[in-house]
Short mmCIF file of C-alpha atoms in Angstrom, two decimals:
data_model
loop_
_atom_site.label_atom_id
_atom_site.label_comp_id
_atom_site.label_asym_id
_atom_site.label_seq_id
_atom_site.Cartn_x
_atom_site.Cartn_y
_atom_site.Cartn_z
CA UNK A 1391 -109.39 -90.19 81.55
CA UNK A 1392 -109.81 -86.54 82.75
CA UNK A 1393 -112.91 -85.88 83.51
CA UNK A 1394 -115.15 -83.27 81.69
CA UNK A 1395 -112.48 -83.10 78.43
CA UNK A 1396 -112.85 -86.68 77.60
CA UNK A 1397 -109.44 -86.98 76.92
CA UNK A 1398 -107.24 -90.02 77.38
CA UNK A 1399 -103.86 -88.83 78.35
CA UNK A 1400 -100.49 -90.20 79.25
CA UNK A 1401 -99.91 -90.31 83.07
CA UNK A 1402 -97.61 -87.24 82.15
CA UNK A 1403 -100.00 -85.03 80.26
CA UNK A 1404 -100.53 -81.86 81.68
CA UNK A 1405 -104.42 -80.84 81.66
CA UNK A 1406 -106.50 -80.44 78.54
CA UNK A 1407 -107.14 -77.68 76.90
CA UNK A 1408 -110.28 -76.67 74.68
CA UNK A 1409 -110.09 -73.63 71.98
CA UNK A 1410 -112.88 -72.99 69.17
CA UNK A 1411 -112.13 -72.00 65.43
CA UNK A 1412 -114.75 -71.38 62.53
CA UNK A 1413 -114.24 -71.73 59.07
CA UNK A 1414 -115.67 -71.52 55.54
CA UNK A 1415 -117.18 -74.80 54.31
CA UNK A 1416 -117.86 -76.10 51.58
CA UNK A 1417 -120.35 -79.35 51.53
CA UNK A 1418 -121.34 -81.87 48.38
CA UNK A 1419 -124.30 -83.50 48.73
CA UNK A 1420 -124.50 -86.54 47.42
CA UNK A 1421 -125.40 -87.44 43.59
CA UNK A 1422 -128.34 -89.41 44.52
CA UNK A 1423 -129.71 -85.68 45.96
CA UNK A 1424 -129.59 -84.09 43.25
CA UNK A 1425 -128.76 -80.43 45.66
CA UNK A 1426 -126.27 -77.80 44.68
CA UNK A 1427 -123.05 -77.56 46.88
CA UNK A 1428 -123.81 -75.68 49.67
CA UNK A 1429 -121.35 -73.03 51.68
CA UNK A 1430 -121.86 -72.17 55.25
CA UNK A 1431 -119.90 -71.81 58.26
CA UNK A 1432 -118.18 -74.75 60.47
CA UNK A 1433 -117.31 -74.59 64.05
CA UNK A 1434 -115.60 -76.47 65.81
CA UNK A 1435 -114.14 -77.29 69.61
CA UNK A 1436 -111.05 -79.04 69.64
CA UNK A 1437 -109.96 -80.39 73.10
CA UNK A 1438 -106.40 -81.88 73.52
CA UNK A 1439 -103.70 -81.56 76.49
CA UNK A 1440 -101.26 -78.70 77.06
CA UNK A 1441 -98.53 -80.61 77.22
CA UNK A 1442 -97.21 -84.04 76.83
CA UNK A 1443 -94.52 -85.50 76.81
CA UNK A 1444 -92.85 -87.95 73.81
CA UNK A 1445 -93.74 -91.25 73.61
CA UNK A 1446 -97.16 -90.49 75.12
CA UNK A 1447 -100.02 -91.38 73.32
CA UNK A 1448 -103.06 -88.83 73.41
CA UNK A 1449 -107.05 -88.61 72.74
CA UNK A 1450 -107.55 -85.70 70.78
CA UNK A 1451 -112.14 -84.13 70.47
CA UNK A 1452 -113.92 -82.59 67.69
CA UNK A 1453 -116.94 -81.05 69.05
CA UNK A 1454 -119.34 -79.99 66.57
CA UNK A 1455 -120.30 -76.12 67.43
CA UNK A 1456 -121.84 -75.91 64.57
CA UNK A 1457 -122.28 -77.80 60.93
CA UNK A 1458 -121.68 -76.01 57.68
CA UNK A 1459 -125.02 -77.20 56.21
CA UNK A 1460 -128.60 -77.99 57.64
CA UNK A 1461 -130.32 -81.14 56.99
CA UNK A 1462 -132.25 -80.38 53.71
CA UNK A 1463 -135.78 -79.91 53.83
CA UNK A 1464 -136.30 -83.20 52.64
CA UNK A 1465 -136.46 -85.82 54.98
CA UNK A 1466 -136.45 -86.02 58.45
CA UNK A 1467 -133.49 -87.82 60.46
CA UNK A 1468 -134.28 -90.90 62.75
CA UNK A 1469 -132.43 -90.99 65.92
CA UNK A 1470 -128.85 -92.85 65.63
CA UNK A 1471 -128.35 -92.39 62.00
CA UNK A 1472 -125.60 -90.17 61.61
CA UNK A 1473 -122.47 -90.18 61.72
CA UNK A 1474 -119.40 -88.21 60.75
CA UNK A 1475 -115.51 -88.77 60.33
CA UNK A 1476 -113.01 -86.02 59.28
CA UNK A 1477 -109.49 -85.54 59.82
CA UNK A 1478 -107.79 -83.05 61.94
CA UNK A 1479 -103.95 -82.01 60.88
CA UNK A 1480 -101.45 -82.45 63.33
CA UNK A 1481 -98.29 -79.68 62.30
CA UNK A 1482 -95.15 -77.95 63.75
CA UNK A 1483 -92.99 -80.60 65.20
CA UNK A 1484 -94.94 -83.51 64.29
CA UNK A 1485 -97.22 -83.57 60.69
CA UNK A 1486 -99.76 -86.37 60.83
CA UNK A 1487 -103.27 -86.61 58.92
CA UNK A 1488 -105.37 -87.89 62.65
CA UNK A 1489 -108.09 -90.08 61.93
CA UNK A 1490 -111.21 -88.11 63.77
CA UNK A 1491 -114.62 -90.81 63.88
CA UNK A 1492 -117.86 -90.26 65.76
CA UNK A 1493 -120.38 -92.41 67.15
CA UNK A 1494 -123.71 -93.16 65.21
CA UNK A 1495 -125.79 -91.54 68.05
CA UNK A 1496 -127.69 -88.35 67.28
CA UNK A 1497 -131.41 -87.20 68.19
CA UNK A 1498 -134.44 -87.00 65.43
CA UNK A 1499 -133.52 -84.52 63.18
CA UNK A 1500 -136.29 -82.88 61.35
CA UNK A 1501 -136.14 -81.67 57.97
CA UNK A 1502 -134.43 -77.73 57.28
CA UNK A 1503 -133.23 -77.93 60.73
CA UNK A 1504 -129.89 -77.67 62.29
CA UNK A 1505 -127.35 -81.21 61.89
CA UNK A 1506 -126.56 -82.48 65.27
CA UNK A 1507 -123.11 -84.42 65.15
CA UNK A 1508 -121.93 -86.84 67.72
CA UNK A 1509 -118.20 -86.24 68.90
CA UNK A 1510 -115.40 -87.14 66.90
CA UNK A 1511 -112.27 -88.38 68.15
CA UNK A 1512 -108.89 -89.51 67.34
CA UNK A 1513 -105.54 -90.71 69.18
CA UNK A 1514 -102.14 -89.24 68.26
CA UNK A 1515 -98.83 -91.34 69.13
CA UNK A 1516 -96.14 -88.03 69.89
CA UNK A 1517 -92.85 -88.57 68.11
CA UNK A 1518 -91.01 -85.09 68.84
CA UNK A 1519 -90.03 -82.73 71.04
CA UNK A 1520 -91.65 -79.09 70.67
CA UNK A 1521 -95.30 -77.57 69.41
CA UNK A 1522 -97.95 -79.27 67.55
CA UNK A 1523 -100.31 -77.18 66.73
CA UNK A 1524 -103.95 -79.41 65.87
CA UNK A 1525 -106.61 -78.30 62.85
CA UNK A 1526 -109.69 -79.15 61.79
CA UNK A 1527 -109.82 -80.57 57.80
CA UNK A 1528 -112.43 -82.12 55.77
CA UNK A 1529 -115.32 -84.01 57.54
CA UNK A 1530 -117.85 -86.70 56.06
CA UNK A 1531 -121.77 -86.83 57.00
CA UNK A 1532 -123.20 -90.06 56.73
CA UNK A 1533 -126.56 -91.26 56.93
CA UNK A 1534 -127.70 -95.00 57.04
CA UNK A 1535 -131.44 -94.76 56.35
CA UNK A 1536 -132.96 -95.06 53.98
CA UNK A 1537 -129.66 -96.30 52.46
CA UNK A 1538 -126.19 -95.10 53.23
CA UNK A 1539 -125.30 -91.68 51.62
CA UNK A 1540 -122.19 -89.44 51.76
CA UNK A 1541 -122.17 -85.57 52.37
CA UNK A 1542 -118.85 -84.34 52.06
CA UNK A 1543 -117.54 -81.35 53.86
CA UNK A 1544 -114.44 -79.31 53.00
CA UNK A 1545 -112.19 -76.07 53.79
CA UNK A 1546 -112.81 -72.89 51.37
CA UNK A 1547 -110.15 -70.91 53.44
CA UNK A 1548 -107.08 -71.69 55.60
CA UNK A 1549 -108.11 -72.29 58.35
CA UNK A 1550 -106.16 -71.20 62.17
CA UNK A 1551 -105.17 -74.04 64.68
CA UNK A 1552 -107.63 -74.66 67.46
CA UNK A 1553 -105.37 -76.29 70.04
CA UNK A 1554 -101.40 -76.76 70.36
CA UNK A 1555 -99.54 -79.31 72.35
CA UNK A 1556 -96.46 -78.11 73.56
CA UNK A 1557 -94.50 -81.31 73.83
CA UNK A 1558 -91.13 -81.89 76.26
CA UNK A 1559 -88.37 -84.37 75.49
CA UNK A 1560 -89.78 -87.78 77.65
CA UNK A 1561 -87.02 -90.19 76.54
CA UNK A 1562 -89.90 -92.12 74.31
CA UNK A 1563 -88.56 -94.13 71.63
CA UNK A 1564 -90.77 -92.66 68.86
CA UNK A 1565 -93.22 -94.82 66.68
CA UNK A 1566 -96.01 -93.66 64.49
CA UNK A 1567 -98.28 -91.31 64.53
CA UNK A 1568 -101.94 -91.89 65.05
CA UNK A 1569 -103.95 -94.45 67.06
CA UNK A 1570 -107.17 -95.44 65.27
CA UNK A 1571 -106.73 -97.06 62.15
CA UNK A 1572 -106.51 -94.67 59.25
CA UNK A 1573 -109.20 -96.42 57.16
CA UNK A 1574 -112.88 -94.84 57.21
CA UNK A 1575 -115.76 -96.94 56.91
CA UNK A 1576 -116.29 -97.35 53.32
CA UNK A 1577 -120.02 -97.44 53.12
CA UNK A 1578 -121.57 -94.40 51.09
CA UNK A 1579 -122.20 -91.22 53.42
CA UNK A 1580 -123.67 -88.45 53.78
CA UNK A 1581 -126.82 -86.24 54.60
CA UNK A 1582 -129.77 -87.80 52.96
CA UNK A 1583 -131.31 -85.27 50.80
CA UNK A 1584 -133.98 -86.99 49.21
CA UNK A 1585 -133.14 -88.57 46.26
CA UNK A 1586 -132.10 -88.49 42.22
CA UNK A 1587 -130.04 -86.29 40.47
CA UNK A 1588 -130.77 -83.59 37.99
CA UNK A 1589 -134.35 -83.29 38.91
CA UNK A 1590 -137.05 -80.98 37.56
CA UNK A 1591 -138.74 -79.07 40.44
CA UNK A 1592 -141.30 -77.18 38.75
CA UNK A 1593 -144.66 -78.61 40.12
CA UNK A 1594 -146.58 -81.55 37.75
CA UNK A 1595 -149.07 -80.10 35.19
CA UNK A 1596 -151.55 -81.70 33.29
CA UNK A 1597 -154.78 -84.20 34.85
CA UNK A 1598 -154.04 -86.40 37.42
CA UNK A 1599 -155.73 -89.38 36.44
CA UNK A 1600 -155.74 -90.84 32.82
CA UNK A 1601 -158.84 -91.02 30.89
CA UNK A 1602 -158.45 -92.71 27.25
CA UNK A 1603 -160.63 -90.84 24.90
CA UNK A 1604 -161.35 -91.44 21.25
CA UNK A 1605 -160.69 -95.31 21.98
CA UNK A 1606 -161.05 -95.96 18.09
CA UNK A 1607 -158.47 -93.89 17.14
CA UNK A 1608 -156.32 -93.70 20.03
CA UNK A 1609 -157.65 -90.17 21.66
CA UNK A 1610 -155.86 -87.01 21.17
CA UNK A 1611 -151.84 -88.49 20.99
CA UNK A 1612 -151.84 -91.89 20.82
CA UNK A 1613 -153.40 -93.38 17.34
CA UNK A 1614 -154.84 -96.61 17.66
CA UNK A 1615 -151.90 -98.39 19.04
CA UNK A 1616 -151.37 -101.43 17.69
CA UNK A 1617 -154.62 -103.25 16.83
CA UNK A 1618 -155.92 -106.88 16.78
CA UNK A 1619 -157.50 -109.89 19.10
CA UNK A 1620 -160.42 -111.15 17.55
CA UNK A 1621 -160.24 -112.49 14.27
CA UNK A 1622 -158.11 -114.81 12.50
CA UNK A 1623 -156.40 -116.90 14.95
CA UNK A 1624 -153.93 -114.39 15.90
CA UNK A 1625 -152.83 -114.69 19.49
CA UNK A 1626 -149.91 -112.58 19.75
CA UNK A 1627 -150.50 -108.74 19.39
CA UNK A 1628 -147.41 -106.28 19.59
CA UNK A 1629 -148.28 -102.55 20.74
CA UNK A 1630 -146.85 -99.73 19.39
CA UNK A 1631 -144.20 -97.54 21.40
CA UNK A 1632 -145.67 -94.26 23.03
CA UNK A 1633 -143.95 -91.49 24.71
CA UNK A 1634 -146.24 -91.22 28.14
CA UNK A 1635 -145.86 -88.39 30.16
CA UNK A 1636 -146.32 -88.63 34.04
CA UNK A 1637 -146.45 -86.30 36.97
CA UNK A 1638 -144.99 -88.05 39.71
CA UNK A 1639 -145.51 -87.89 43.63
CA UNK A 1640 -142.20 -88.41 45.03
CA UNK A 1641 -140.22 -88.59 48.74
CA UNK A 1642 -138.66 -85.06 47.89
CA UNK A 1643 -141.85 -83.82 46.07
CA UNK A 1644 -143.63 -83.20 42.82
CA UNK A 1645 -141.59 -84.43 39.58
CA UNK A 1646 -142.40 -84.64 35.93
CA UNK A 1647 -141.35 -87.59 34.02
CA UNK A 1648 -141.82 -88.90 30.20
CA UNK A 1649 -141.51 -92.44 29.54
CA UNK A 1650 -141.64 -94.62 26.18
CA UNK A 1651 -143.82 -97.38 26.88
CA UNK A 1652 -145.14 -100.61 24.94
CA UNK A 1653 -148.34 -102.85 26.21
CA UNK A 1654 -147.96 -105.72 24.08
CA UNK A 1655 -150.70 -109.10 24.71
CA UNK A 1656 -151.15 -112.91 24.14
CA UNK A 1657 -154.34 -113.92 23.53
CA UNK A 1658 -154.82 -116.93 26.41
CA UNK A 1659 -158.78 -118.36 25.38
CA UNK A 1660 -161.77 -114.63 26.18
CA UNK A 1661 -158.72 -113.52 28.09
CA UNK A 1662 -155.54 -111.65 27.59
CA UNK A 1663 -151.69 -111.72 28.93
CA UNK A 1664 -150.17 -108.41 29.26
CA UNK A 1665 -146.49 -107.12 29.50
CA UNK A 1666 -146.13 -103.72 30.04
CA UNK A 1667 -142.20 -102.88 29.02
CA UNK A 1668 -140.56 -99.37 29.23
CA UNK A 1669 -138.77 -99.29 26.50
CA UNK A 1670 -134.69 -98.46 25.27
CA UNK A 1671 -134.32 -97.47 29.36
CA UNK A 1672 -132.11 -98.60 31.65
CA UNK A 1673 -131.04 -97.68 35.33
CA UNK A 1674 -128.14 -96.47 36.82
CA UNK A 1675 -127.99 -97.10 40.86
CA UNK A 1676 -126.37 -93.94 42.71
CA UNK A 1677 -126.14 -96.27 45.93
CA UNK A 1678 -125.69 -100.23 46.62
CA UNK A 1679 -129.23 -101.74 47.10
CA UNK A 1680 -130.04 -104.81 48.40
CA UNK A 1681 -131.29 -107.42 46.85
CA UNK A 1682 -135.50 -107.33 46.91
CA UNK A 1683 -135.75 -103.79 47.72
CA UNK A 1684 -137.83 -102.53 44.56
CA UNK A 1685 -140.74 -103.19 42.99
CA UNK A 1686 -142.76 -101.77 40.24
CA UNK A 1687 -146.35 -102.15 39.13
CA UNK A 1688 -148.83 -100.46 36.97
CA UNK A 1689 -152.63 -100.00 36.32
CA UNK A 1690 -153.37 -99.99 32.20
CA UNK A 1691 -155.95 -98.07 31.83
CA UNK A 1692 -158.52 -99.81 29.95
CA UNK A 1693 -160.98 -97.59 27.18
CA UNK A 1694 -162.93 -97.87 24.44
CA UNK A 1695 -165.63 -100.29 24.29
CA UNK A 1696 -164.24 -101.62 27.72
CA UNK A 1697 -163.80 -99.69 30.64
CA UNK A 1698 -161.60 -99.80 33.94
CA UNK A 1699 -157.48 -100.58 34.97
CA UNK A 1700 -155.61 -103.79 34.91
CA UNK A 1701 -153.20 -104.49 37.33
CA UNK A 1702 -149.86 -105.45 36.14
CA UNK A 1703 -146.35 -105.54 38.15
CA UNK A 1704 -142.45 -106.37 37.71
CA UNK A 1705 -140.26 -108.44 39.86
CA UNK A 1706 -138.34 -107.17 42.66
CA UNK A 1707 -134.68 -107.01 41.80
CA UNK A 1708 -133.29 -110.41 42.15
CA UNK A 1709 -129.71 -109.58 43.44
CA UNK A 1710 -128.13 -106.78 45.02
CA UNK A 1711 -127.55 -103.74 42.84
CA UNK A 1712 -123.94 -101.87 43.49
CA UNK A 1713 -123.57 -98.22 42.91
CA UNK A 1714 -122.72 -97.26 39.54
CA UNK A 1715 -124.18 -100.52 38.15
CA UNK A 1716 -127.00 -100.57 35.19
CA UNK A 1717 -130.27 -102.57 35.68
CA UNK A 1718 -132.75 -102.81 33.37
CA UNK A 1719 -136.61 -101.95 34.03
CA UNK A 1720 -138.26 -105.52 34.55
CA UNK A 1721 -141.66 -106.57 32.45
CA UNK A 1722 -144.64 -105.59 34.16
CA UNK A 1723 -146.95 -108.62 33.64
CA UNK A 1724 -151.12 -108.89 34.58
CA UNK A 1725 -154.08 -110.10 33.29
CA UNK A 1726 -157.11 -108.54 31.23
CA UNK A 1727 -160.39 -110.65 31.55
CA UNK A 1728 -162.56 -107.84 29.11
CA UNK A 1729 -165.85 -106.89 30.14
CA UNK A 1730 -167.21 -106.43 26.95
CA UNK A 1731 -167.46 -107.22 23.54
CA UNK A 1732 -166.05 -104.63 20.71
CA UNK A 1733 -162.83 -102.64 20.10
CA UNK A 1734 -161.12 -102.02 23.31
CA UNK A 1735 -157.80 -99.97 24.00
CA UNK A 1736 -154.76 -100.03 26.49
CA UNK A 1737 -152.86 -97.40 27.64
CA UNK A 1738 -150.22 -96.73 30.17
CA UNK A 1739 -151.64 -95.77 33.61
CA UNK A 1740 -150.40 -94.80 37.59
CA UNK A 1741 -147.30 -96.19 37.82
CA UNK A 1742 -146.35 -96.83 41.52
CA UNK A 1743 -142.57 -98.02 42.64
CA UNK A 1744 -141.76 -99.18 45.96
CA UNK A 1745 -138.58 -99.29 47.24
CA UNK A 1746 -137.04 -99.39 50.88
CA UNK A 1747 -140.07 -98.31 52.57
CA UNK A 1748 -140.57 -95.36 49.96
CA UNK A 1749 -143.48 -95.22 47.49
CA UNK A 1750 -143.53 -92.86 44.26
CA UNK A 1751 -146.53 -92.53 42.09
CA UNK A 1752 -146.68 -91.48 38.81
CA UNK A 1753 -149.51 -90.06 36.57
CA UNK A 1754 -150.14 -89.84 32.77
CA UNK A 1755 -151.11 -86.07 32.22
CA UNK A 1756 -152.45 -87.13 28.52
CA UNK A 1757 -153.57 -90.90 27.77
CA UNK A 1758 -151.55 -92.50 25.00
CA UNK A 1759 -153.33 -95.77 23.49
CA UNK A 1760 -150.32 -98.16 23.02
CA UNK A 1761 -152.55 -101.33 22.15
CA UNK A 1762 -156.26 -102.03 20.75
CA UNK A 1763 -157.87 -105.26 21.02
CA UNK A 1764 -161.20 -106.81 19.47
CA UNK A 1765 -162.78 -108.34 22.98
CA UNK A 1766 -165.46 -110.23 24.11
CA UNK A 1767 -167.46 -110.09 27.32
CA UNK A 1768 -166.23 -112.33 29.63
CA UNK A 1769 -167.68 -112.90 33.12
CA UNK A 1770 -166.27 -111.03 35.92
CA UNK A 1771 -164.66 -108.78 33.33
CA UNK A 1772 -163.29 -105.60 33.50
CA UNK A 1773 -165.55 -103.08 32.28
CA UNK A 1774 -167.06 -100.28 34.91
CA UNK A 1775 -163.96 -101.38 37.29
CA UNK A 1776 -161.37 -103.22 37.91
CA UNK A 1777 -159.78 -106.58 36.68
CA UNK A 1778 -159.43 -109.68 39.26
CA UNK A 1779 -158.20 -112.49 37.38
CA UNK A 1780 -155.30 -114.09 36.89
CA UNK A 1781 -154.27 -112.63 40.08
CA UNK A 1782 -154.38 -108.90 39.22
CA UNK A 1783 -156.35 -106.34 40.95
CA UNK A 1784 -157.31 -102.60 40.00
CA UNK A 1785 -156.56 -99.48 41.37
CA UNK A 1786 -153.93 -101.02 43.99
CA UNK A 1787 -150.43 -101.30 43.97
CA UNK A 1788 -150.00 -104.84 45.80
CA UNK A 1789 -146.97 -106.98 45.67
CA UNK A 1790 -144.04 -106.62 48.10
CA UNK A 1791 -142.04 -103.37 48.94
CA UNK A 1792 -139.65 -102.27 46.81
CA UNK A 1793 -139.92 -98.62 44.94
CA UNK A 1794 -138.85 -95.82 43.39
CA UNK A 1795 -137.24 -92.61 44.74
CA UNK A 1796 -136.95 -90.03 42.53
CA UNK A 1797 -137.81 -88.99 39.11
CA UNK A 1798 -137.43 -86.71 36.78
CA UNK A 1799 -136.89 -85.68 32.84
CA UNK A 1800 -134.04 -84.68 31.12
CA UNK A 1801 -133.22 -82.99 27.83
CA UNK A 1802 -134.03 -86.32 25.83
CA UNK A 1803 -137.25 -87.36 28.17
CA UNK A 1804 -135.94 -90.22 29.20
CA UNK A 1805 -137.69 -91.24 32.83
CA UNK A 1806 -135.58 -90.39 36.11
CA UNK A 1807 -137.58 -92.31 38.57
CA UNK A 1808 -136.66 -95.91 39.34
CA UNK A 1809 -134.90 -95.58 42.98
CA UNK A 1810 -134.44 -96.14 46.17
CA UNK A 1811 -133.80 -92.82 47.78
CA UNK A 1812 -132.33 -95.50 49.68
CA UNK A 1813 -133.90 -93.95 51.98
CA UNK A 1814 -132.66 -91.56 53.53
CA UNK A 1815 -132.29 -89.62 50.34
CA UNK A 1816 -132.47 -90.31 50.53
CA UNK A 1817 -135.20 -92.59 47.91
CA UNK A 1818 -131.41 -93.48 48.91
CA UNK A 1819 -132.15 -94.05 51.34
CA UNK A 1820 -135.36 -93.68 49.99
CA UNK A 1821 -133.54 -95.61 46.30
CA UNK A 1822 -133.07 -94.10 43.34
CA UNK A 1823 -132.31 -94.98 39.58
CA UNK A 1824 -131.73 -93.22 36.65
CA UNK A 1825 -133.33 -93.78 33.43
CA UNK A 1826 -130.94 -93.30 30.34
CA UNK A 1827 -131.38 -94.36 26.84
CA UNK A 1828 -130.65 -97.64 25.56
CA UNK A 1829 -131.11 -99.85 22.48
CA UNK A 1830 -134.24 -101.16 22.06
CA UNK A 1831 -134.70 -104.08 22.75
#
């Protein structure tokens, strides 16, 4: 080992050598970010012996000058999170794609500052007599919190060798190029950059808290839902299907959002059983996510001749979810104990997904009246607050982690939210779904 170069040499090898070279970068983000490409300058330190001799075997180091891109202002780094792997072209009398990996070791990196990246290095078996010249390729940023994303880093311009081994005829017998194994780490990497794809990032308008006006007829967009509860032994009652609109408080900031949504009940003696179901929706995971790691709930805003918020919430996903993969928005079940006696309505309220230590919170700007009910008073009842039975409770999330980390509306309104983020986005990994049409089911 020679001291100061950290480079393992042959007894042979003549001392190293250290040369700089910048170059026009490219860098992807990754999906789950939903960030442009971003260009900026890479420099780099390569440090490799003079000379050799063939048949040695020598440690070639990257040294990060500089990265092409900053870490987003989105999230800030922990400490030992990062870490990148690239490849550095050996050419000239040897050609050999080197396998360049760093440690996971890096300080706190806050938000819009610059990426500081651990040492890469990589071993190089010499085969031939003569020069070969080293350059740096394309390098990989990965983050493992909140989940494991991938930014990838590439050349927009040739770019100059930063180091040359001139290497004399040792009597080696050859053998292949490359020490480390040539297989990266598979896991997703990348800079974390907060979350979902093809996100709106105009700021949420509308009221922040739902109010259901006009109970009898549904207020100003939602008719009187579907309708029912009191009379003639019914016990089922089906809601009807209402396009909410939220403005969501996300990891990576403000979002707007519209839903369709259906509050359907079973009558169960004064009280109700709700299931709150987002409807034709399902969600595409832009990272793997583990097993338990989100969970949704609601509070259904309760109106007319009741008054306050029902509690409901959905499972946390019972296996692991891999990138790519579909998962369907689970029923959000509660309980409604009215609070008095007369026509009351239900409509969609906060919606609040954990996921991965993330939390995103989601408003109706406009009420929307998906279900009305004939009720009577029961005691400890909703009205003027919050229902407590059947092991619900207003105004608070509860239930286990688990969440969402992003959201967002496309062309056909169909909610971006469900995610992790996963965290470091990232939601990653904050976590982070995608909401796309889907039958109905």
């Amino acid at each position: 080992m020679l001291g100061g170069a950290g480079v393992l040499l042959a007894v042979a090898a003549a001392p190293a050598q250290a040369a700089e070279v910048s170059y026009r970068t490219e860098c992807i983000p990754p999906p789950i970010s939903g960030l442009p490409p971003v260009e900026g300058t890479t420099k780099v330190e390569i440090t490799a012996p003079a000379e050799a001799k063939v048949g040695d075997e020598v440690t070639v180091t990257w040294k990060f000058v500089q990265a092409a891109s900053k870490n987003p202002d989105v999230l800030d780094l922990d400490k030992d999170t990062v870490k990148p792997t690239g490849t550095l072209k050996a050419a000239g009398a040897q050609t050999a794609d080197i396998t360049m990996e760093g440690p996971r070791s890096n300080p706190a990196i806050p938000k819009n500052s610059e990426m500081k990246l651990s040492d890469m290095t990589g071993r190089l078996k010499l085969t031939a007599a003569g020069e070969v010249t080293l350059t740096p390729d394309a390098y990989n940023i990965n983050v493992n919190k909140p989940i494991s994303t991938d930014t990838k880093c590439s050349p927009k311009e040739t770019v100059q060798p930063a180091a040359t081994i001139k290497v004399s005829d040792g009597g080696g017998s050859g053998g292949t190029t490359g020490g480390l194994p040539t297989v990266v780490p598979t896991l997703p990497t990348g800079v974390p950059t907060g979350l979902p794809t093809g996100l709106p990032t105009g700021p949420p308008t509308g009221s922040s808290s739902p109010s259901p006006t006009g109970s009898e007829t549904g207020g100003d967009g939602g008719g009187s839902g579907g309708a029912g509860g009191g009379s003639g032994g019914q016990t089922d009652f089906t809601g009807k299907e209402v396009q909410v609109p939220y403005a969501c408080k996300t990891p990576i900031g403000d979002k707007n959002a519209t839903s369709p949504v259906q509050i359907n009940a079973r009558k169960d003696g004064g009280s109700f059983d709700l299931t709150v179901r987002f409807k034709k929706s399902v969600m595409d995971s832009p990272a793997d996510i583990p097993k338990d790691s989100v969970k949704p709930s609601m509070e259904v805003v309760v109106g007319g001749a009741d008054k306050g918020t029902v509690h409901v919430e959905g499972p946390t996903n019972e296996s692991d979810i891999k990138s790519g993969d579909p998962i369907e928005i689970p029923d959000l079940t509660g309980t409604y104990k009215p609070g008095a006696s007369g026509r009351s309505t239900l409509s969609p309220g906060v919606l609040t997904i954990k996921a991965l230590g993330t939390t995103t919170t989601c408003t109706p700007t406009k009420s929307e009246v998906s279900l009305t009910l004939d009720t009577s008073q029961q005691p400890g009842g909703t009205s003027g607050g919050s229902s407590t039975s059947g092991g619900t409770s207003g105004g608070t999330s509860g239930g286990t982690s688990g969440g969402l980390a992003q959201t967002g509306a496309d062309d056909r309104g169909a909610l971006k939210a469900l995610g992790l983020v996963a965290g470091t986005a990232i939601l990653l990994g904050g976590a982070v779904f995608t909401f796309l049409p889907r039958r109905a089911r």
